[in-house]
PDB file of C-alpha atoms and ligand atoms in Angstrom:
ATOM      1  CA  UNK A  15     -14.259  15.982 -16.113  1.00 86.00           C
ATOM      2  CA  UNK A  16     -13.363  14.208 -12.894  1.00 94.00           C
ATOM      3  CA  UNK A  17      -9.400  15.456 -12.087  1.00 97.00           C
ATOM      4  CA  UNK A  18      -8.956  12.371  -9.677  1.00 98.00           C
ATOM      5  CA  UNK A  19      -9.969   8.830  -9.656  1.00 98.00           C
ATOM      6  CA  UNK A  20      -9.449   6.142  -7.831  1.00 98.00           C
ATOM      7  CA  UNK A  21     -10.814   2.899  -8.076  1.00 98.00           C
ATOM      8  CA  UNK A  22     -10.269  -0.273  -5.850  1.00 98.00           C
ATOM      9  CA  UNK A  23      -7.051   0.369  -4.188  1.00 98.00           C
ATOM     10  CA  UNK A  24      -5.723  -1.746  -2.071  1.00 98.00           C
ATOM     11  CA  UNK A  25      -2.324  -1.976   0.175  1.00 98.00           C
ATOM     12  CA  UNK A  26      -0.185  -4.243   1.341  1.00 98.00           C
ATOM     13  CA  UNK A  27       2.654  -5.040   3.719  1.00 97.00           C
ATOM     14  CA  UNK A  28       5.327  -7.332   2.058  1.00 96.00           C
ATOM     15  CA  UNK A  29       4.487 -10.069   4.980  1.00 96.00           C
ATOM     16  CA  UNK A  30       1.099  -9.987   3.721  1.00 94.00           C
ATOM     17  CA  UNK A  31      -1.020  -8.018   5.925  1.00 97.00           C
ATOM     18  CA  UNK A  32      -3.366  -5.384   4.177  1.00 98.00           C
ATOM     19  CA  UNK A  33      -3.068  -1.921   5.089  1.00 98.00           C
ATOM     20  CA  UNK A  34      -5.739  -0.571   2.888  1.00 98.00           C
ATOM     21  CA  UNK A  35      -8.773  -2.539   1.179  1.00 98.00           C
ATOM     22  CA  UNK A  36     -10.933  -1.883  -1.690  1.00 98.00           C
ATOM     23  CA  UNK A  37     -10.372   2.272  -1.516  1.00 98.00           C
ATOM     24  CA  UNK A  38     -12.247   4.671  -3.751  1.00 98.00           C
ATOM     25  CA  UNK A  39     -12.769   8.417  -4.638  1.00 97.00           C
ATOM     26  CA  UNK A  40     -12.892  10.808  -6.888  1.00 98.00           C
ATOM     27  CA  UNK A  41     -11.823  14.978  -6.827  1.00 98.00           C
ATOM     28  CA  UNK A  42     -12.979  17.391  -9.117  1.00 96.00           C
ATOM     29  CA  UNK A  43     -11.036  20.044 -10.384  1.00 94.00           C
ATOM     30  CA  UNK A  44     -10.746  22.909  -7.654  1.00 95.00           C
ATOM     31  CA  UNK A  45     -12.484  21.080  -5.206  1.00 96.00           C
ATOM     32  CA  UNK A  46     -10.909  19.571  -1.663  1.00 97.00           C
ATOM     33  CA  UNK A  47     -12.036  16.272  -0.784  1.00 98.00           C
ATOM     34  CA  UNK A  48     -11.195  15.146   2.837  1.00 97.00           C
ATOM     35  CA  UNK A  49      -9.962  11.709   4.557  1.00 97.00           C
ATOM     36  CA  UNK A  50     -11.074  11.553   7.579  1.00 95.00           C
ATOM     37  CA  UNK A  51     -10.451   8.510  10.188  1.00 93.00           C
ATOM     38  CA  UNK A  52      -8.033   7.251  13.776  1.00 91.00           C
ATOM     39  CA  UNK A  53      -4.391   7.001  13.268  1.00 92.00           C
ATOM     40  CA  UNK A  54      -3.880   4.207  11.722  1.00 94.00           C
ATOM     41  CA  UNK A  55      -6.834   3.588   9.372  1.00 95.00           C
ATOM     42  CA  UNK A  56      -4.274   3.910   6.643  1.00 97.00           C
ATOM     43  CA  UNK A  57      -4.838   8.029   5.568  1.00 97.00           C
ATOM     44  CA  UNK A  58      -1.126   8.136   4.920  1.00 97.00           C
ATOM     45  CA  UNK A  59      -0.465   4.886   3.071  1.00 97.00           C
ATOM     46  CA  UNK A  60      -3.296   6.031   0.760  1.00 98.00           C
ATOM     47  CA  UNK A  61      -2.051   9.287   0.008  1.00 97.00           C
ATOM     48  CA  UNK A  62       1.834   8.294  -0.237  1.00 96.00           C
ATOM     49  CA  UNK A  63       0.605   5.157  -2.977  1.00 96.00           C
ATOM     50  CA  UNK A  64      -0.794   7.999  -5.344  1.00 95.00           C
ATOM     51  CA  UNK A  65       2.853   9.288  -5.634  1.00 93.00           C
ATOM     52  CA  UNK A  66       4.538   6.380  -5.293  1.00 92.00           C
ATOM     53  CA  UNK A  67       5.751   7.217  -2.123  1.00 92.00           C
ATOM     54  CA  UNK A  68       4.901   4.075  -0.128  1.00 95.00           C
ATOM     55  CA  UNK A  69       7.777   3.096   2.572  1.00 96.00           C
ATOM     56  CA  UNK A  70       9.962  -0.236   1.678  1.00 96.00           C
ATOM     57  CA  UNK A  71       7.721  -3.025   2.314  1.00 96.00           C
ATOM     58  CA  UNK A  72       4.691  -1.916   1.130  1.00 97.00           C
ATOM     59  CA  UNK A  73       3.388  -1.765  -1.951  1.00 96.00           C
ATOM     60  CA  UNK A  74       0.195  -1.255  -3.634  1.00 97.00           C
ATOM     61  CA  UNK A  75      -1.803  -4.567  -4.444  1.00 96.00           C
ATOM     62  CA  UNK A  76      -4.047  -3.314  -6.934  1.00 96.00           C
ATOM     63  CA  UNK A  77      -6.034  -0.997  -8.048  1.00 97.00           C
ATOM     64  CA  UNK A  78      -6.588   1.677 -10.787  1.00 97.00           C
ATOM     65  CA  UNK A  79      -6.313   5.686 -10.517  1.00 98.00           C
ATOM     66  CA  UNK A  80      -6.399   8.063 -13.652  1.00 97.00           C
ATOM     67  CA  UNK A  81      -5.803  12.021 -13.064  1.00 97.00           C
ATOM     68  CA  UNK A  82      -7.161  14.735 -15.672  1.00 95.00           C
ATOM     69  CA  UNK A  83      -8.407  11.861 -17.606  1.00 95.00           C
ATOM     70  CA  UNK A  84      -4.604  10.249 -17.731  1.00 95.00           C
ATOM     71  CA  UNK A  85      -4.185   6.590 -16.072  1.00 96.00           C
ATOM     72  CA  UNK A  86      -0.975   6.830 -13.978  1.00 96.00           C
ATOM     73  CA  UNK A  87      -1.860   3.676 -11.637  1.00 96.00           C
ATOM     74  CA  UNK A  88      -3.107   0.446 -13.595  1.00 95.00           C
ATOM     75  CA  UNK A  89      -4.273  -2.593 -11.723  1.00 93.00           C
ATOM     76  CA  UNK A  90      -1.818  -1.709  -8.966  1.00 92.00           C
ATOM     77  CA  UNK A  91       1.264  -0.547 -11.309  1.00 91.00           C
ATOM     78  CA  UNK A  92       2.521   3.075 -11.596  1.00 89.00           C
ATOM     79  CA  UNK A  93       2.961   3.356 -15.389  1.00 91.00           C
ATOM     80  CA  UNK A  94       3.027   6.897 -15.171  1.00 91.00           C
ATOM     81  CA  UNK A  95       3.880   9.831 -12.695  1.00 91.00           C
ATOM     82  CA  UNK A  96       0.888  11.947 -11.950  1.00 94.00           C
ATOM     83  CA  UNK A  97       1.751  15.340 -11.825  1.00 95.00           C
ATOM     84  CA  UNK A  98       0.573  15.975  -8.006  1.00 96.00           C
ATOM     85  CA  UNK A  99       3.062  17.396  -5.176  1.00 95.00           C
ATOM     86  CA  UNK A 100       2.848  16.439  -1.045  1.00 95.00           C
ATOM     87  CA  UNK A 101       2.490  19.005   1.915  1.00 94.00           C
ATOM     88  CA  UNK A 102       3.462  16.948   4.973  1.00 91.00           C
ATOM     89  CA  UNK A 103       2.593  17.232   8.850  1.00 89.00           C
ATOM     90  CA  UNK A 104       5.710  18.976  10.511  1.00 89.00           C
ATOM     91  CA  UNK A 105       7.045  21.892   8.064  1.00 89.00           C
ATOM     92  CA  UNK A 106      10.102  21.939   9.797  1.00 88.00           C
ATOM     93  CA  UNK A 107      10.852  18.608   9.379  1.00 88.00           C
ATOM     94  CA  UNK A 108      10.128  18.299   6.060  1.00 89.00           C
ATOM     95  CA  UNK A 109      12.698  21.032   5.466  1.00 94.00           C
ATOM     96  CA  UNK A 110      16.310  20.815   4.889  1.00 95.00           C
ATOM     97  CA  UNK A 111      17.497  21.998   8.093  1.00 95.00           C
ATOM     98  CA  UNK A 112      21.290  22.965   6.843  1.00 96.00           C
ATOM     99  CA  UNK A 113      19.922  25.109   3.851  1.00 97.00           C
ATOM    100  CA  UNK A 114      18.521  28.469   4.052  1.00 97.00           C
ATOM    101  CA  UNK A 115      15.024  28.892   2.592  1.00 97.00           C
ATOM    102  CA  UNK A 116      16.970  30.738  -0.610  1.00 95.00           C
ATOM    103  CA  UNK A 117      18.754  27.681  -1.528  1.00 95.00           C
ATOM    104  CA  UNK A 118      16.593  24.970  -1.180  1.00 95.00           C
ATOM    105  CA  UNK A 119      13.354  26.619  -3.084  1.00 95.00           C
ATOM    106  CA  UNK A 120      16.335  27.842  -5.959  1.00 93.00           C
ATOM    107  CA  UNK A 121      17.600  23.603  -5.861  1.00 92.00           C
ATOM    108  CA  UNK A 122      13.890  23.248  -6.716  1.00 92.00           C
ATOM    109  CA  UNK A 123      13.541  25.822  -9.324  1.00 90.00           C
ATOM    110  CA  UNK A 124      16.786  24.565 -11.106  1.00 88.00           C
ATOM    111  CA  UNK A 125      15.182  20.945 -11.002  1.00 85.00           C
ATOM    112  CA  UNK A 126      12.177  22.485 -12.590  1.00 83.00           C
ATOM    113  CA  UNK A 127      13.963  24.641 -14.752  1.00 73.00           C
ATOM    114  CA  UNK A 128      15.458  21.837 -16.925  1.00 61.00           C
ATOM    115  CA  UNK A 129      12.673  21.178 -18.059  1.00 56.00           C
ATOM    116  CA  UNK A 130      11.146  24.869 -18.500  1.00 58.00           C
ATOM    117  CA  UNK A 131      14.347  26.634 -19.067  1.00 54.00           C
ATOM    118  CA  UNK A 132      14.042  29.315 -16.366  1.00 65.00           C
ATOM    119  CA  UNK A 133      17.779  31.017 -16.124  1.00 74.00           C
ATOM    120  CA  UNK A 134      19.230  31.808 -12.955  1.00 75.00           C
ATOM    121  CA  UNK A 135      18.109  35.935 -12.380  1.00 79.00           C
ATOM    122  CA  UNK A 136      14.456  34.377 -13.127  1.00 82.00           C
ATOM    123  CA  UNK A 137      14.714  31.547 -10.299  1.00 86.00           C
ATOM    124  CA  UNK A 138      15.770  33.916  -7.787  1.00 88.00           C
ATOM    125  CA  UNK A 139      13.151  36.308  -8.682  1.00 91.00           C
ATOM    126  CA  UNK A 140      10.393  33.389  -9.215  1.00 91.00           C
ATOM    127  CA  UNK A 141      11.309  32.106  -5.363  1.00 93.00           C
ATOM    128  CA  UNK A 142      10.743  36.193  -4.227  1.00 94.00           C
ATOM    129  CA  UNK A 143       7.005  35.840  -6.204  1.00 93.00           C
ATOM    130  CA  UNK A 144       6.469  32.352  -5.027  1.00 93.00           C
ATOM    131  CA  UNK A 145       6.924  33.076  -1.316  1.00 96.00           C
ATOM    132  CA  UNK A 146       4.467  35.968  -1.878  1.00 94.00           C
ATOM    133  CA  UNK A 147       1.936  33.753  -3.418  1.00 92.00           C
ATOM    134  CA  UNK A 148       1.867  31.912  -0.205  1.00 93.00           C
ATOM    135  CA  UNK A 149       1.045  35.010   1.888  1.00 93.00           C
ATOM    136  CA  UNK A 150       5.047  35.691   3.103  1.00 95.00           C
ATOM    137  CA  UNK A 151       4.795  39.754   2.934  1.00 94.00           C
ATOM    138  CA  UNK A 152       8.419  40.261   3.077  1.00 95.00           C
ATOM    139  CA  UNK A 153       9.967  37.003   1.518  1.00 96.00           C
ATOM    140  CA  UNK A 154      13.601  38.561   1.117  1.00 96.00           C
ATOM    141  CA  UNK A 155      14.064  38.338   4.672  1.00 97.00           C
ATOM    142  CA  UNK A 156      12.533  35.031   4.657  1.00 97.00           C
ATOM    143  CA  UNK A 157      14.843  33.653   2.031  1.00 97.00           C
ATOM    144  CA  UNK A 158      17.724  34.262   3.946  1.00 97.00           C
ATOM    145  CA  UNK A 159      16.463  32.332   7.000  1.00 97.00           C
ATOM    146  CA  UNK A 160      16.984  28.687   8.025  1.00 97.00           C
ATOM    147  CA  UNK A 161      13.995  26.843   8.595  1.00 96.00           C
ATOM    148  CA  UNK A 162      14.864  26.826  12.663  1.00 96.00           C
ATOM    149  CA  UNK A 163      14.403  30.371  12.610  1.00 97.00           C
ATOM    150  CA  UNK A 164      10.983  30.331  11.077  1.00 96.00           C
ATOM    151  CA  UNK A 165       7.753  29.392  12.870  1.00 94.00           C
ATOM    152  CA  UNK A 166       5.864  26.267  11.994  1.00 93.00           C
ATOM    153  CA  UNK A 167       3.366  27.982  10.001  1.00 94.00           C
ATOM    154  CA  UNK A 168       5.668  30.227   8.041  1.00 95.00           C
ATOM    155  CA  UNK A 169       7.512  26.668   7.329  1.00 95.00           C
ATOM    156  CA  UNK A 170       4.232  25.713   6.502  1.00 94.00           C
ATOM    157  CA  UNK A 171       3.585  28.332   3.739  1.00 94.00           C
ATOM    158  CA  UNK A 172       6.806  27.501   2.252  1.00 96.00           C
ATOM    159  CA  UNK A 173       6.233  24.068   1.504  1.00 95.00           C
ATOM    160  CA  UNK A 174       3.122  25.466   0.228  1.00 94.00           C
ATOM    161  CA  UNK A 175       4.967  27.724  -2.001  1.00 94.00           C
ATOM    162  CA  UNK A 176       7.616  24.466  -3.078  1.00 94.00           C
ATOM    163  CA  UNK A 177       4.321  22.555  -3.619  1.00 94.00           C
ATOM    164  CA  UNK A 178       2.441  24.429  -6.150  1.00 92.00           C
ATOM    165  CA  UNK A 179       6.231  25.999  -7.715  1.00 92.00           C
ATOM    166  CA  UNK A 180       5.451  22.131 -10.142  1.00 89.00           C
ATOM    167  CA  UNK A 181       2.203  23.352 -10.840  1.00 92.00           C
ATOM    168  CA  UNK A 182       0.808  20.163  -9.973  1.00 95.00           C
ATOM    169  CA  UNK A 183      -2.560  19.668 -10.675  1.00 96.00           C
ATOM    170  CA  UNK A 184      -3.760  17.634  -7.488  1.00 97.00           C
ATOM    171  CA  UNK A 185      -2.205  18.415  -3.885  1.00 97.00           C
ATOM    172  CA  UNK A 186      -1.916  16.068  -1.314  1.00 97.00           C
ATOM    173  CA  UNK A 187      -1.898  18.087   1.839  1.00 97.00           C
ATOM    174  CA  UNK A 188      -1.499  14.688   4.831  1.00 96.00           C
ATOM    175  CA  UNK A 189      -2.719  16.470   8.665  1.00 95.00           C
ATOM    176  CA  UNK A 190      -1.203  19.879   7.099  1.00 94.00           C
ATOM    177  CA  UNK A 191      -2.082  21.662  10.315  1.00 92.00           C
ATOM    178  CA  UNK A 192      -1.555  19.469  12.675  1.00 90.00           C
ATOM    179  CA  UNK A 193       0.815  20.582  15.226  1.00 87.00           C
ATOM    180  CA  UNK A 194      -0.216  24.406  14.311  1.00 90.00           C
ATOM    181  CA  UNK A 195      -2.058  26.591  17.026  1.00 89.00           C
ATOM    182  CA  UNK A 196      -5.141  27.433  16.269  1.00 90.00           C
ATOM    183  CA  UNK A 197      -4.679  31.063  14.788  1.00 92.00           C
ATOM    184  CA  UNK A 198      -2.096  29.822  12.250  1.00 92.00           C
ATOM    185  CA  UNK A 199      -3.994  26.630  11.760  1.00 92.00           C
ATOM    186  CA  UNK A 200      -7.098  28.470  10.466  1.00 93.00           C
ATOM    187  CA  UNK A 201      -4.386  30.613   8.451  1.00 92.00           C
ATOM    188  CA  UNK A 202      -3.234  27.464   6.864  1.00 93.00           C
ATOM    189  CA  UNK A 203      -6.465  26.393   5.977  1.00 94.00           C
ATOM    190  CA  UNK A 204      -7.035  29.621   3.971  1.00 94.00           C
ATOM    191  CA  UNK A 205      -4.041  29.292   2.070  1.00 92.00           C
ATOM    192  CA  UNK A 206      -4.956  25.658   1.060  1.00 94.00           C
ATOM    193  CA  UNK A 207      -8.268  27.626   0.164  1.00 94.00           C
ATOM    194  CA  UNK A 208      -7.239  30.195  -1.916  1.00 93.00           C
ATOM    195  CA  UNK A 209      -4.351  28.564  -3.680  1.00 91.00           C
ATOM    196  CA  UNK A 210      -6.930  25.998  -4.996  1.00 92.00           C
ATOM    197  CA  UNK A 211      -9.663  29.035  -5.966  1.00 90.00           C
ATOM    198  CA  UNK A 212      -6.590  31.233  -7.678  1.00 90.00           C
ATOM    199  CA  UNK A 213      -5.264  27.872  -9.736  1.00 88.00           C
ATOM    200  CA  UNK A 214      -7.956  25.763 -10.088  1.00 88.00           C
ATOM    201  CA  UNK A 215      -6.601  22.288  -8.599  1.00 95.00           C
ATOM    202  CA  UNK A 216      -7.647  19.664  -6.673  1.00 97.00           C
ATOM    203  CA  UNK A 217      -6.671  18.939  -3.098  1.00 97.00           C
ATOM    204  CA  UNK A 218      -6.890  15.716  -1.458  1.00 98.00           C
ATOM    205  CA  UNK A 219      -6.851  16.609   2.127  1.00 97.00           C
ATOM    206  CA  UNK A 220      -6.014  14.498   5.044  1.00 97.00           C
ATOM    207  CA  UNK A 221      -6.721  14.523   8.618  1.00 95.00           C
ATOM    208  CA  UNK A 222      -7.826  12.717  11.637  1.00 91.00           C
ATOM    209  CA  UNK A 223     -10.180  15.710  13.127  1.00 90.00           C
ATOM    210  CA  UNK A 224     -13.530  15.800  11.540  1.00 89.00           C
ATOM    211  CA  UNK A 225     -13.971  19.708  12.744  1.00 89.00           C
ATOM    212  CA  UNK A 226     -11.053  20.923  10.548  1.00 92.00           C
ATOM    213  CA  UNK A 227     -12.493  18.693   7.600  1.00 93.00           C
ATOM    214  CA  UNK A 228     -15.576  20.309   8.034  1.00 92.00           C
ATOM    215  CA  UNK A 229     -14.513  23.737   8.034  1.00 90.00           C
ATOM    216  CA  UNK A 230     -12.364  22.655   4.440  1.00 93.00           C
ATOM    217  CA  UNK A 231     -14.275  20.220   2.429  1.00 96.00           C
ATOM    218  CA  UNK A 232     -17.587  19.662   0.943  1.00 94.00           C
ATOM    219  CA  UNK A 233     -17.040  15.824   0.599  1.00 97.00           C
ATOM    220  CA  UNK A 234     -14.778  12.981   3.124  1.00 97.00           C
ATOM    221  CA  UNK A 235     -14.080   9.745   2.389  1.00 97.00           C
ATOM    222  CA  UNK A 236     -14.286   7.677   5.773  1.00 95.00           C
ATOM    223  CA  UNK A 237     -12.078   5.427   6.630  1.00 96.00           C
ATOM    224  CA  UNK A 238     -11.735   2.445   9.521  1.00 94.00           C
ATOM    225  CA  UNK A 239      -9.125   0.091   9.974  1.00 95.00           C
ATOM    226  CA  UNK A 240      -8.163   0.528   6.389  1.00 97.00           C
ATOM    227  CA  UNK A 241     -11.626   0.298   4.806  1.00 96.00           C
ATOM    228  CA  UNK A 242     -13.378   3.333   3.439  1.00 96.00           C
ATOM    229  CA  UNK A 243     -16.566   3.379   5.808  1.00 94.00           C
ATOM    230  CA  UNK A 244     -18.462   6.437   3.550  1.00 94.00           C
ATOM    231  CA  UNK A 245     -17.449   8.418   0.670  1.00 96.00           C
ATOM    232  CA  UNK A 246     -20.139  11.527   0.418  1.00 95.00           C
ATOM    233  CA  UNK A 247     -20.792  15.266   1.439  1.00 95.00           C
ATOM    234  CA  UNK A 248     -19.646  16.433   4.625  1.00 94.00           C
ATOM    235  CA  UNK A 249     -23.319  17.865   5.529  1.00 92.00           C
ATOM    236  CA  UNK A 250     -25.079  14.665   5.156  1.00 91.00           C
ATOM    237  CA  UNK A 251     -21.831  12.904   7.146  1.00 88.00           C
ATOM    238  CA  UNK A 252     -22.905  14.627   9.733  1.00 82.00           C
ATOM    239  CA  UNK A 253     -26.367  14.712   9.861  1.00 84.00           C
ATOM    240  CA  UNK A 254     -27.198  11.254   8.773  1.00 82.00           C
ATOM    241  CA  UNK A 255     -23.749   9.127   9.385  1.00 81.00           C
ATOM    242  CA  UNK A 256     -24.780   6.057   7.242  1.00 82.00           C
ATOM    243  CA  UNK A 257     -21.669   3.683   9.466  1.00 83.00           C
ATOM    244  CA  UNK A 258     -21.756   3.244  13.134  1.00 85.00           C
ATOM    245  CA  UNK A 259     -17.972   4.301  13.075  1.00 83.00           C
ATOM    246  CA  UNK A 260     -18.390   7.768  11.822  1.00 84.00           C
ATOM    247  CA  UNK A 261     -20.822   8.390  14.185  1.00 85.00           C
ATOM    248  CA  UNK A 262     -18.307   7.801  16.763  1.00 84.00           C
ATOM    249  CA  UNK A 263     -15.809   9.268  15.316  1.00 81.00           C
ATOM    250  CA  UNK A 264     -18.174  12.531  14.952  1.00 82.00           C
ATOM    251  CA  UNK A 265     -19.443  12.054  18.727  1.00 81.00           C
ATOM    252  CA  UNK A 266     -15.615  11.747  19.285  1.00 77.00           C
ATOM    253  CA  UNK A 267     -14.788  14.619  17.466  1.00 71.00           C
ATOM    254  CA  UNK A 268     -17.907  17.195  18.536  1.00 60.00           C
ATOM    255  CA  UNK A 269     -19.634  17.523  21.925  1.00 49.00           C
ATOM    256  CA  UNK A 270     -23.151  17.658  20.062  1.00 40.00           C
ATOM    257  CA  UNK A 271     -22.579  16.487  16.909  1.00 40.00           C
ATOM    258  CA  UNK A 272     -26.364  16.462  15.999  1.00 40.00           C
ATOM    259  CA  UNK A 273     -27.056  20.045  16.522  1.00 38.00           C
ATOM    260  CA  UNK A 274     -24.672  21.048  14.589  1.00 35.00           C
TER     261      UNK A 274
HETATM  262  N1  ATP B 330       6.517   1.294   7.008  1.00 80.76           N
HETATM  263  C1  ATP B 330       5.454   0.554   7.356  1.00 80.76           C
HETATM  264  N2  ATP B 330       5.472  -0.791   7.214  1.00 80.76           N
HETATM  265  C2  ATP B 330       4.412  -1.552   7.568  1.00 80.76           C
HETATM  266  N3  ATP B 330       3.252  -1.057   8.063  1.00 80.76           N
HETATM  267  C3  ATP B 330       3.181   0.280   8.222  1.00 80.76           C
HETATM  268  C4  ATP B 330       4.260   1.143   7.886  1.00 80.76           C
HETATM  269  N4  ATP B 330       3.895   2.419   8.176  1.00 80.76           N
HETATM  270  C5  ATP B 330       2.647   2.339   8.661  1.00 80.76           C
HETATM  271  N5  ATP B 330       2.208   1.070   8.705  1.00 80.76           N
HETATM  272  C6  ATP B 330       0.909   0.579   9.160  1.00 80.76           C
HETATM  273  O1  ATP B 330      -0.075   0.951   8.182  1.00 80.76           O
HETATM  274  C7  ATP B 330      -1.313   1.225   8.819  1.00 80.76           C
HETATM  275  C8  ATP B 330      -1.834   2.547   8.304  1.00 80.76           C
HETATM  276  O2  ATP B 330      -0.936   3.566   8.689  1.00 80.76           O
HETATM  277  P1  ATP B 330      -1.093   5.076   8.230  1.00 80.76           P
HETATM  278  O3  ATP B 330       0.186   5.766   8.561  1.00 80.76           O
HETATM  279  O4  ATP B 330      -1.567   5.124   6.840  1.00 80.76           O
HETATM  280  O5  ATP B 330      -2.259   5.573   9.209  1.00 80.76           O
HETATM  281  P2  ATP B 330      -2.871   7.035   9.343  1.00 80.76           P
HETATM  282  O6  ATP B 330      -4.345   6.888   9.147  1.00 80.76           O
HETATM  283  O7  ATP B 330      -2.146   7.972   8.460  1.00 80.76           O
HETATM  284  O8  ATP B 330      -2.604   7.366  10.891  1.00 80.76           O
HETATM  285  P3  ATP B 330      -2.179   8.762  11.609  1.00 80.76           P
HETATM  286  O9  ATP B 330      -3.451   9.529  11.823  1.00 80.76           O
HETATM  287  O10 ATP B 330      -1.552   8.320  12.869  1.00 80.76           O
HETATM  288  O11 ATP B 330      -1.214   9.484  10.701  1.00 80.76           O
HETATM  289  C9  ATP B 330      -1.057   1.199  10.324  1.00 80.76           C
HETATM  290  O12 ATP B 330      -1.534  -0.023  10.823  1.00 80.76           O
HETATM  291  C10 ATP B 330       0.445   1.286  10.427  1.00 80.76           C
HETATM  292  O13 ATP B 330       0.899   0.579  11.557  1.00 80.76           O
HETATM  293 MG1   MG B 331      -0.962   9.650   8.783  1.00 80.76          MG
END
C-alpha cells in the first residue's frame, strides 16, 4: 500500500497569491522520494503544509493527502495529524541553544512518554540508545554537550535521533545537508539511508541540488515556480527530462548531464 499520498495541493498566501499549484506524489513505504527545484519553487511550503507547519499567512487552499491508508488532509483541511516528524536545514539552529543535548532529547521523551508510559531511568537510558542509533559512538559525552559545542553534522544526527524517537512513519528531511561539507554530507545521507532500511519508513526528501537527489532517491518530483514540472524516476529524469526546466536545472546542476 502507498504510505504517502498527495493529491492536488495547492498553497496560498492570505493576500491571495499562490505559492504552490495543483501538487502531487506519492511515497511508498521505505522508499525516499526527492523534491527537487530553485529556491523558491515552494519545496518548503510543501513539506511544512503536510504537518501543518505553514507560517501565518499561508494556508493550504486545497487539496487531499492520506498516509498509511489514513486521510489526515481533506480538500485542504487537516482533520487529522499524520504521524510524520521534520529534519530541518541548520541543526544548530533548530536546536535549543540554552539546553544541553541531555535535556532537550529527555523534554522529548517525557512528551512521548505520556502517552507510552516510559519512567524516568528508561528515558535517560532510551536518549543513550537513541543517540547510538544515529551513529553517535560515545553519546554520554554527547549528552552532556550544548549544541554550540557540537559540529553541524553531529547536530545533524541528533535531530535525526529526536526525529525517529516518535516513530513516525514518514520523515520530512527539507535541504538536510545543506550547509554540511562534503564528508559529513555524504555521512548524513547514509544515516537518512539506513534509518529508513532498519525501520521501514518513508522519507520525503528535499533539496535544491539534483546531484545529492540522485545519489538518495529513485524517484523526484520537479518543481518550478510552484508547479510540479515531473513526478518520475530519477534515471529517466535524467536521461530523458520530459520539461525544458529540468533540463536546465540538470545542465545547471551537472557539467555533462547527458553522459551521465
Ligand atoms: N511566510 C511567508 N509568507 C508569504 N510567502 C512566503 C513565506 N515564506 C516563503 N514565501 C514564498 O513562498 C514561495 C516558496 O517558498 P519556499 O520557501 O517554499 O521555497 P523553497 O523551494 O523551499 O526555496 P529554498 O530552496 O530557498 O529553500 C517563495 O516565493 C517565497 O517567497
Ligand atoms: Mg526551502
Amino acid at each position: 500500500m502507498t504510505l504517502l499520498s498527495v493529491e492536488g495541493l495547492s498553497i496560498r498566501t492570505a493576500d491571495g497569491h499562490t505559492l504552490v499549484r495543483d501538487f502531487a506524489l506519492d511515497v511508498n513505504p521505505g522508499e525516499i522520494v526527492g523534491i527537487v527545484g530553485e529556491s523558491g519553487s515552494g519545496k518548503t511550503m510543501t513539506a511544512l503544509s503536510l504537518l501543518g507547519l505553514l507560517p501565518a499567512g499561508v494556508s493550504v487552499a486545497c487539496g487531499d493527502a492520506s498516509l498509511s491508508g489514513r486521510p489526515f488532509l481533506r480538500d485542504g483541511r487537516v482533520c487529522e495529524r499524520p504521524n510524520a516528524t521534520m529534519i530541518f536545514q541548520n541543526p544548530t539552529a533548530a536546536l535549543n541553544p540554552t539546553m544541553k543535548i541531555e535535556a532537550q532529547l529527555i523534554r522529548l521523551l517525557t512528551f512521548l512518554g505520556k502517552r507510552r508510559g516510559t519512567g524516568r531511568r528508561g528515558r535517560r537510558a532510551r536518549a543513550e540508545a537513541l543517540l547510538e542509533s544515529v551513529g553517535i559512538h560515545e553519546p554520554r559525552a554527547v549528552l552532556r554537550r550544548y549544541p554550540h559545542q557540537l559540529s553541524g553534522g553531529m547536530n545533524q544526527r541528533v535531530m535525526v535521533a529526536m526525529a525517529v524517537a516518535a516513530e513516525p512513519s514518514l520523515l520530512i528531511a527539507d535541504e538536510p545537508t545543506t550547509g554540511l561539507d562534503v564528508t559529513v554530507q555524504a555521512q548524513i545521507l547514509e544515516l537518512i539511508r539506513s534509518t529508513v532500511a532498519s525501520r521501514g519508513i518513508g522519507v520525503l526528501f528535499v533539496s535544491h541540488d539534483m546531484g545529492v537527489i540522485a545519489q538518495t532517491c529513485r524517484r523526484v518530483a520537479v518543481m518550478y515556480h510552484g508547479e510540479l514540472r515531473e513526478f518520475a524516476d530519477v534515471d529517466d529524469v535524467f536521461h530523458a527530462p520530459r520539461d525544458a526546466y529540468t533540463e536546465e536545472l540538470l545542465a545547471s546542476t551537472l557539467e555533462q548531464p547527458s553522459e551521465r
